[in-house]
Coordinates of C-alpha atoms in Angstrom, one line a residue:
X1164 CA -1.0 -16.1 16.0
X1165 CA 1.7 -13.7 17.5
X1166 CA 3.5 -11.1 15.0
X1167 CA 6.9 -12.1 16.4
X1168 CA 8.2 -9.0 15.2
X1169 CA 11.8 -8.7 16.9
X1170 CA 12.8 -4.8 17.2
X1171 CA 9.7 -3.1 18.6
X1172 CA 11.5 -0.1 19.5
X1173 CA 13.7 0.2 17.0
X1174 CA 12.2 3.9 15.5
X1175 CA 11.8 6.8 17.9
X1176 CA 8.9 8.0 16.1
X1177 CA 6.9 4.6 16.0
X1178 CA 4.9 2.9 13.7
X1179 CA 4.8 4.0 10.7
X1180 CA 0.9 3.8 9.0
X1181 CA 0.9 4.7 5.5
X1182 CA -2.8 4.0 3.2
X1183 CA -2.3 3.1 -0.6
X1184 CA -5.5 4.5 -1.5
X1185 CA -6.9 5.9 -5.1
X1186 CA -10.8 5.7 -5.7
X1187 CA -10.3 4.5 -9.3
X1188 CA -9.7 0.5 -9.4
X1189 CA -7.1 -0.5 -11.4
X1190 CA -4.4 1.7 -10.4
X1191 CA -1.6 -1.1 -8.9
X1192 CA -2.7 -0.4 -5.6
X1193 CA -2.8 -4.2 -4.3
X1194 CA 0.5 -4.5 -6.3
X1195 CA 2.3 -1.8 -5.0
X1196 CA 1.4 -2.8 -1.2
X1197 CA 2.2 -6.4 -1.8
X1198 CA 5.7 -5.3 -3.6
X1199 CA 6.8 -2.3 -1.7
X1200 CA 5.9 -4.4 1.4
X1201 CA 8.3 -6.7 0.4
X1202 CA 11.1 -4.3 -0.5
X1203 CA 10.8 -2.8 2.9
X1204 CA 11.3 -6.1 4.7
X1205 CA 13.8 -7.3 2.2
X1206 CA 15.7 -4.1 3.5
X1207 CA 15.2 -5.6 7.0
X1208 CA 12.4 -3.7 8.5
X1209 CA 9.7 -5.3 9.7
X1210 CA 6.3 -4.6 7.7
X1211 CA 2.5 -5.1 8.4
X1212 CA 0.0 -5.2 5.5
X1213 CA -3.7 -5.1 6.1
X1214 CA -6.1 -5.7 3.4
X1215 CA -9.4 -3.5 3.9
X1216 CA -10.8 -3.9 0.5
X1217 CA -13.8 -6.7 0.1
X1218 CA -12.0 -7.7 -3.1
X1219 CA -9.4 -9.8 -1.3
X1220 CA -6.7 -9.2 -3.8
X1221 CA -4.2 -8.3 -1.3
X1222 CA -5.1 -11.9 0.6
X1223 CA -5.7 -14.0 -2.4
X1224 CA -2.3 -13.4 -4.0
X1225 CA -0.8 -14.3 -0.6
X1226 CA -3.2 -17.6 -0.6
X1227 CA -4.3 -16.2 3.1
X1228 CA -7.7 -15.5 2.6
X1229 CA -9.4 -16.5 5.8
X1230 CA -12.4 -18.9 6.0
X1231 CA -15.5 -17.2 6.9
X1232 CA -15.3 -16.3 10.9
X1233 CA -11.8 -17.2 10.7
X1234 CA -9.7 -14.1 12.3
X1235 CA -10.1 -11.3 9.5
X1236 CA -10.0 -7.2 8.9
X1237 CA -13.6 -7.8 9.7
X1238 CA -13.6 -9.4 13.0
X1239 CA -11.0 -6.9 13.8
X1240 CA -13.1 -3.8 13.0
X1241 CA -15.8 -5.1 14.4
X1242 CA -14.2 -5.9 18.0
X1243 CA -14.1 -9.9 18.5
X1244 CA -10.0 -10.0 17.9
X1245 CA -7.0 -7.9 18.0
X1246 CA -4.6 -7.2 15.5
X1247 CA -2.1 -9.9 16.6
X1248 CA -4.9 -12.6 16.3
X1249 CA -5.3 -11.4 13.0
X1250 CA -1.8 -11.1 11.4
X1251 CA 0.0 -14.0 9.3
X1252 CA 3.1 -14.0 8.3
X1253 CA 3.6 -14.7 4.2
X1254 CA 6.8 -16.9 2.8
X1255 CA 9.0 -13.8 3.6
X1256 CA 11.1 -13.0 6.6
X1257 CA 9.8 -9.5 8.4
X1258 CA 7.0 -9.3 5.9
X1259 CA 2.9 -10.2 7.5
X1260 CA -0.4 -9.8 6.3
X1261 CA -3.6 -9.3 7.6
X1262 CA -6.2 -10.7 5.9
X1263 CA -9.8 -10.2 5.1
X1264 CA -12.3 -12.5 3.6
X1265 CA -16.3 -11.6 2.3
X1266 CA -17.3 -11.1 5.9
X1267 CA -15.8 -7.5 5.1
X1268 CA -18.5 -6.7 2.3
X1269 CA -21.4 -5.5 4.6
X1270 CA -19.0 -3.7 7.0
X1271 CA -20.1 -0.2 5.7
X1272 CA -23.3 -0.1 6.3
X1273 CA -23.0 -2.5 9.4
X1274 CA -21.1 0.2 11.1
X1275 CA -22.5 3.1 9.9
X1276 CA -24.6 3.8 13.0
X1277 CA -21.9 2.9 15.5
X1278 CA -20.1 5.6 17.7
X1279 CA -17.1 6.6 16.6
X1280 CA -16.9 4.4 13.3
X1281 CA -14.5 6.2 11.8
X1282 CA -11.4 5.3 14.3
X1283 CA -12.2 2.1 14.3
X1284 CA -9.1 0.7 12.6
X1285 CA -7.1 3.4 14.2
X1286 CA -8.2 2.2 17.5
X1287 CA -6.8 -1.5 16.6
X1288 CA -3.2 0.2 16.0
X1289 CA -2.9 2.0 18.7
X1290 CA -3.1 -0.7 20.9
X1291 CA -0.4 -2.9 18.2
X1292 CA 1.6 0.3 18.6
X1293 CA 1.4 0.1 22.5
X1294 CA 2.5 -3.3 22.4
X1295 CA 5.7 -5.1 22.6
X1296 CA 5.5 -6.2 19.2
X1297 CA 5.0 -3.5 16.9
X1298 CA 6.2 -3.6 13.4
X1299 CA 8.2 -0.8 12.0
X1300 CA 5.4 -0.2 8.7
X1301 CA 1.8 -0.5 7.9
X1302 CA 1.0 -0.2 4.7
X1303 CA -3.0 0.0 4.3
X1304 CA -4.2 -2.0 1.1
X1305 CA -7.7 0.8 0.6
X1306 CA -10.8 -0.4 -1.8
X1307 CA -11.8 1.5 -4.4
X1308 CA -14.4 3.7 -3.0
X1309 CA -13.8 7.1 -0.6
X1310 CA -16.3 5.2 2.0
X1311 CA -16.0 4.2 5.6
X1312 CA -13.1 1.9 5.2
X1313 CA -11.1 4.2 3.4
X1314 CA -12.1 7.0 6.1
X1315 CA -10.7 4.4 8.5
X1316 CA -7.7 3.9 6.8
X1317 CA -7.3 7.4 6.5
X1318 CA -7.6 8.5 10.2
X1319 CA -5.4 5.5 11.0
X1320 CA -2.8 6.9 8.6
X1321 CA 0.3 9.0 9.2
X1322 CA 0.7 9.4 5.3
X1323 CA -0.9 8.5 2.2
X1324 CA 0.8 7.2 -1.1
X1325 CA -1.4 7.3 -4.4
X1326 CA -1.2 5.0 -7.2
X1327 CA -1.9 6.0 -10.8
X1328 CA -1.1 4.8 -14.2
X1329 CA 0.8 6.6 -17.1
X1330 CA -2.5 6.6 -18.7
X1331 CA -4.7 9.6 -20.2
X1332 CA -6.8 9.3 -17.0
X1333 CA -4.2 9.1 -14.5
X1334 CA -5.6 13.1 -13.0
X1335 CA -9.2 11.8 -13.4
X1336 CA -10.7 12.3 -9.7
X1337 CA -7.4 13.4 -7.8
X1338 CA -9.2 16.6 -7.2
X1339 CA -12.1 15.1 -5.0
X1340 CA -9.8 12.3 -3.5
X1341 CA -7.1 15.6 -2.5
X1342 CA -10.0 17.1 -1.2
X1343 CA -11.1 13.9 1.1
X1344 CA -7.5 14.0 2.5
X1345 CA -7.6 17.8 3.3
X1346 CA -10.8 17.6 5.1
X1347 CA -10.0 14.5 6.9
X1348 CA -6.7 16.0 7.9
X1349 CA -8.9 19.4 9.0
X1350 CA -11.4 17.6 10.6
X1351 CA -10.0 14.3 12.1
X1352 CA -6.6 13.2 11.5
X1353 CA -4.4 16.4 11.4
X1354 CA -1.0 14.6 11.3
X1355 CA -2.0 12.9 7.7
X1356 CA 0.6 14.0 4.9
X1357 CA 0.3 13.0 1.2
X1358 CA 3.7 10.9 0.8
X1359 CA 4.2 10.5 -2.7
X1360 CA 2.1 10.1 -6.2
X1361 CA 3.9 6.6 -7.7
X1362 CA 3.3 6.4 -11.2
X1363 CA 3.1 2.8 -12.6
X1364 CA 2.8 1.2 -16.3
X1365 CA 4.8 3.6 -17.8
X1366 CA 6.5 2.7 -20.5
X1367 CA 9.8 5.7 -22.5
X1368 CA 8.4 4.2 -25.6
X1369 CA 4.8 5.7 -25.3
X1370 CA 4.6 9.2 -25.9
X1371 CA 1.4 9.6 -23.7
X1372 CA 3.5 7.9 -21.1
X1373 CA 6.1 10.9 -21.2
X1374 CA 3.4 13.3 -21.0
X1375 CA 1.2 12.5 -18.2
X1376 CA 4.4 12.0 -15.7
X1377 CA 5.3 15.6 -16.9
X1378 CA 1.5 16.2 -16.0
X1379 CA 1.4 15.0 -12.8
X1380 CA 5.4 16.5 -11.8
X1381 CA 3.7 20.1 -13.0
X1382 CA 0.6 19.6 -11.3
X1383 CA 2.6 18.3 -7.7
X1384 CA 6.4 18.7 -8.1
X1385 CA 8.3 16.5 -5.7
X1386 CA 5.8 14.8 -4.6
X1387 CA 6.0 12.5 -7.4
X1388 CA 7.9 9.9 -6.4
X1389 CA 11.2 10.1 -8.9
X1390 CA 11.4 6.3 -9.7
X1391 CA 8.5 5.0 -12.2
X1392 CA 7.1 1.5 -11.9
X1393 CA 7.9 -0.3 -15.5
X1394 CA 5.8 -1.9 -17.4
X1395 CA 7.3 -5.1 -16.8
X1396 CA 5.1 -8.5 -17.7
X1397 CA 6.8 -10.6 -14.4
X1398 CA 5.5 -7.8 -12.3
X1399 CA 2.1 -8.5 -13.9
X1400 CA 2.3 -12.4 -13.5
X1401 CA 3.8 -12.5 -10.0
X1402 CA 0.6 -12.5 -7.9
X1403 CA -1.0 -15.2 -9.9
X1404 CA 1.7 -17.3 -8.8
X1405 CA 1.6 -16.1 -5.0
X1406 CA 4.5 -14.7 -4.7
X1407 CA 5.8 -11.3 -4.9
X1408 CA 8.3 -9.8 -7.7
X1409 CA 11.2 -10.0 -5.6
X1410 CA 10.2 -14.2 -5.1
X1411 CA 8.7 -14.7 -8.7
X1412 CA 12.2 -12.8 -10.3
X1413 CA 14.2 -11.3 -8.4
X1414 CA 16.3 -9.4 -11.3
X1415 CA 13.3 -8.4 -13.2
X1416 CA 13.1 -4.5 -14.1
X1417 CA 9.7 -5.0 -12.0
X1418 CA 11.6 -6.0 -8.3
X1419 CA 14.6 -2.9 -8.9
X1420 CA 11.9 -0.5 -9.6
X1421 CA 10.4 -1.5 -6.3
X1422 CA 13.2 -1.7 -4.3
X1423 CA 14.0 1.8 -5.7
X1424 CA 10.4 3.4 -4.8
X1425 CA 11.3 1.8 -1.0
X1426 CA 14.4 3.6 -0.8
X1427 CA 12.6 7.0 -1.5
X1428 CA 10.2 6.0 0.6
X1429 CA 12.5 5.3 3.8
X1430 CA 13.8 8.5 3.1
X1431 CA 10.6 10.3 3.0
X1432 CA 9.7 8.5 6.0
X1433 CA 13.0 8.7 8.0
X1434 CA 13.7 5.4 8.3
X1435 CA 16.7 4.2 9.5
X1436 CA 18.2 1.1 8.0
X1437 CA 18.9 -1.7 10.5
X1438 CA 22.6 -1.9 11.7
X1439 CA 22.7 -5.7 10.1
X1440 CA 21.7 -4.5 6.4
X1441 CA 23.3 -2.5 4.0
X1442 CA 22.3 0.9 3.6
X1443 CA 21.4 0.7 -0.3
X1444 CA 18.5 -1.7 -1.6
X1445 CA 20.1 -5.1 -3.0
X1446 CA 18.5 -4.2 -6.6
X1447 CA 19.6 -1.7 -9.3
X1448 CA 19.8 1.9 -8.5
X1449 CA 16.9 3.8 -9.3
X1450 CA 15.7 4.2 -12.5
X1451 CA 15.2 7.4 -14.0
X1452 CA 12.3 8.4 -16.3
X1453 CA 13.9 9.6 -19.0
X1454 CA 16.6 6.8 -18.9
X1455 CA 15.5 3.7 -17.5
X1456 CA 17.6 0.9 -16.7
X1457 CA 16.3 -2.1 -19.1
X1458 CA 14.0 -1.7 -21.6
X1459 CA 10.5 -2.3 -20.7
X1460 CA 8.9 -5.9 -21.6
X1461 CA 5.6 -6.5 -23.5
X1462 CA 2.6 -5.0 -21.4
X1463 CA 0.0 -7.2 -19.7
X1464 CA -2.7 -6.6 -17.7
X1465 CA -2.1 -6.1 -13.7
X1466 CA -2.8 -9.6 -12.4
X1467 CA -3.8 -8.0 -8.9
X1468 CA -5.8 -5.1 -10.4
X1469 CA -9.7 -4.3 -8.9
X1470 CA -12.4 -4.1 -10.9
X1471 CA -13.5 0.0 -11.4
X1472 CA -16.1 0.8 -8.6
X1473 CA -17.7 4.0 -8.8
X1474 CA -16.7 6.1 -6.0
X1475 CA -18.5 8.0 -3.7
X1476 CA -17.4 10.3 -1.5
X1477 CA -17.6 9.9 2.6
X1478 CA -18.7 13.4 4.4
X1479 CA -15.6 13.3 7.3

């Protein structure tokens, strides 16, 4: 099925490849593609998200998980179809996914002996990138694990955003996943940049909340992104029902935190909003931590969350 994407050459600089990645599981990374996907096309750029992680979350909560030997991540990495076989588009206008299925749980070791493994993925968007129908964003959806799908993601990337939690182990492993990025960037993908740290689940009422974004804004400054992801229940619910925040409740503190994170995030990027859509997000203005903008709803656990995998660290 063709993208139809409509302004391929709408940004001088090109596609835009950014990995959600964080070797914990758990972290809102599924969520935070799905919804910041979402934000971005809401703001009318056109948005690609690919789901490399076994899991399926990404997929499932889109209801596009593809049959086995259907078009998938898998049969893309591993050469029998192109991106633009692959790609769906989801119940949103500007916003696709690319799906993967259990044909993707071998792929590590399948390809572990093949020459040049780790630009496979890369490979695969260069080509979209080439073409006449090139989306504006890709935003990867990484497993839990630092292995040869996250090294693809990571040489296919032009940035990387990490999810944590407002949790007392929200630092735990950022020093060995900081120091996959650096040597990936050394050794293989020199024009990777760490976009932003986006802290989710925090809540003004928990101290512990308070202190580990003070943490993490000593520890990396502006890198934080400034707007915190809520803990917000409809946020949590949302992918159970297929749909994302902005569908399931629209006015929810969940869909304005989001819409604020892709604000920052066009501006890190340098992204220009289309001419037909207003320059500001249609949601509330971003929240601040130490003043947010509604008062956070009972917590529940992340519908889209992984299970923790123990991570191990791929030699780039």
């Amino acid at each position: 099925m063709a993208l139809g994407f409509r302004h391929p050459d709408r940004y001088p600089q090109g596609v835009q490849v950014i990995s959600v990645i964080n070797q914990k599981g758990g972290v809102g990374k599924t969520t935070s593609v799905m919804n910041l996907g979402a934000a971005l096309a809401r703001a009318g750029h056109q948005v690609l998200l690919m789901d490399l992680d076994p899991q399926a979350h990404l997929s499932i909560a889109f209801n596009r998980m593809p049959d086995p030997g259907d078009p998938s991540v898998y049969s893309l990495l591993s050469g029998q179809h192109q991106i633009v076989d692959v790609a769906q588009p989801t119940n949103l206008e500007d916003l696709f996914i690319a799906p993967t299925n259990l044909d993707l749980t071998g792929a590590e070791q399948e390809f572990a002996s093949e020459i040049g493994r780790e630009t496979l993925l890369r490979d695969a968007l260069e080509r979209l990138a080439a073409s006449d129908g090139a989306p504006d964003v890709v935003l990867l959806d990484c497993p839990p694990t630092l292995g040869l799908l996250s090294l693809n993601a990571l040489c296919a990337s032009d940035a990387v955003i990490i999810p944590v939690q407002a949790e007392f182990f929200a630092l735990q492993g950022m020093a060995q996943l900081l120091d996959v990025l650096e040597r990936v960037q050394r050794r293989l993908n020199p024009r990777l940049q760490l976009l932003g740290i986006l802290v989710g689940m925090y809540s003004k009422q928990r101290n512990l909340s308070r202190e580990v974004v003070d943490e993490l804004r000593g520890h990396f400054g502006e890198v934080v992104f400034s707007t915190l992801i809520r803990v917000n229940v409809r946020l949590a619910e949302a992918p159970s029902h297929g749909m994302t925040i902005f569908e399931y409740d629209a006015q929810s503190a969940g869909a304005a935190d989001f819409a604020a994170v892709a604000a920052e995030l066009s501006e890190r990027l340098g992204l220009q909003a289309p001419l037909d859509q207003p320059t500001e997000p249609e949601s509330a203005a971003e929240p601040k931590a130490e003043e947010p903008a509604a008062q956070p709803e009972a917590a529940a656990p992340e519908a889209s969350a992984e299970p923790p995998v123990e991570a191990t660290a791929e030699q780039a």
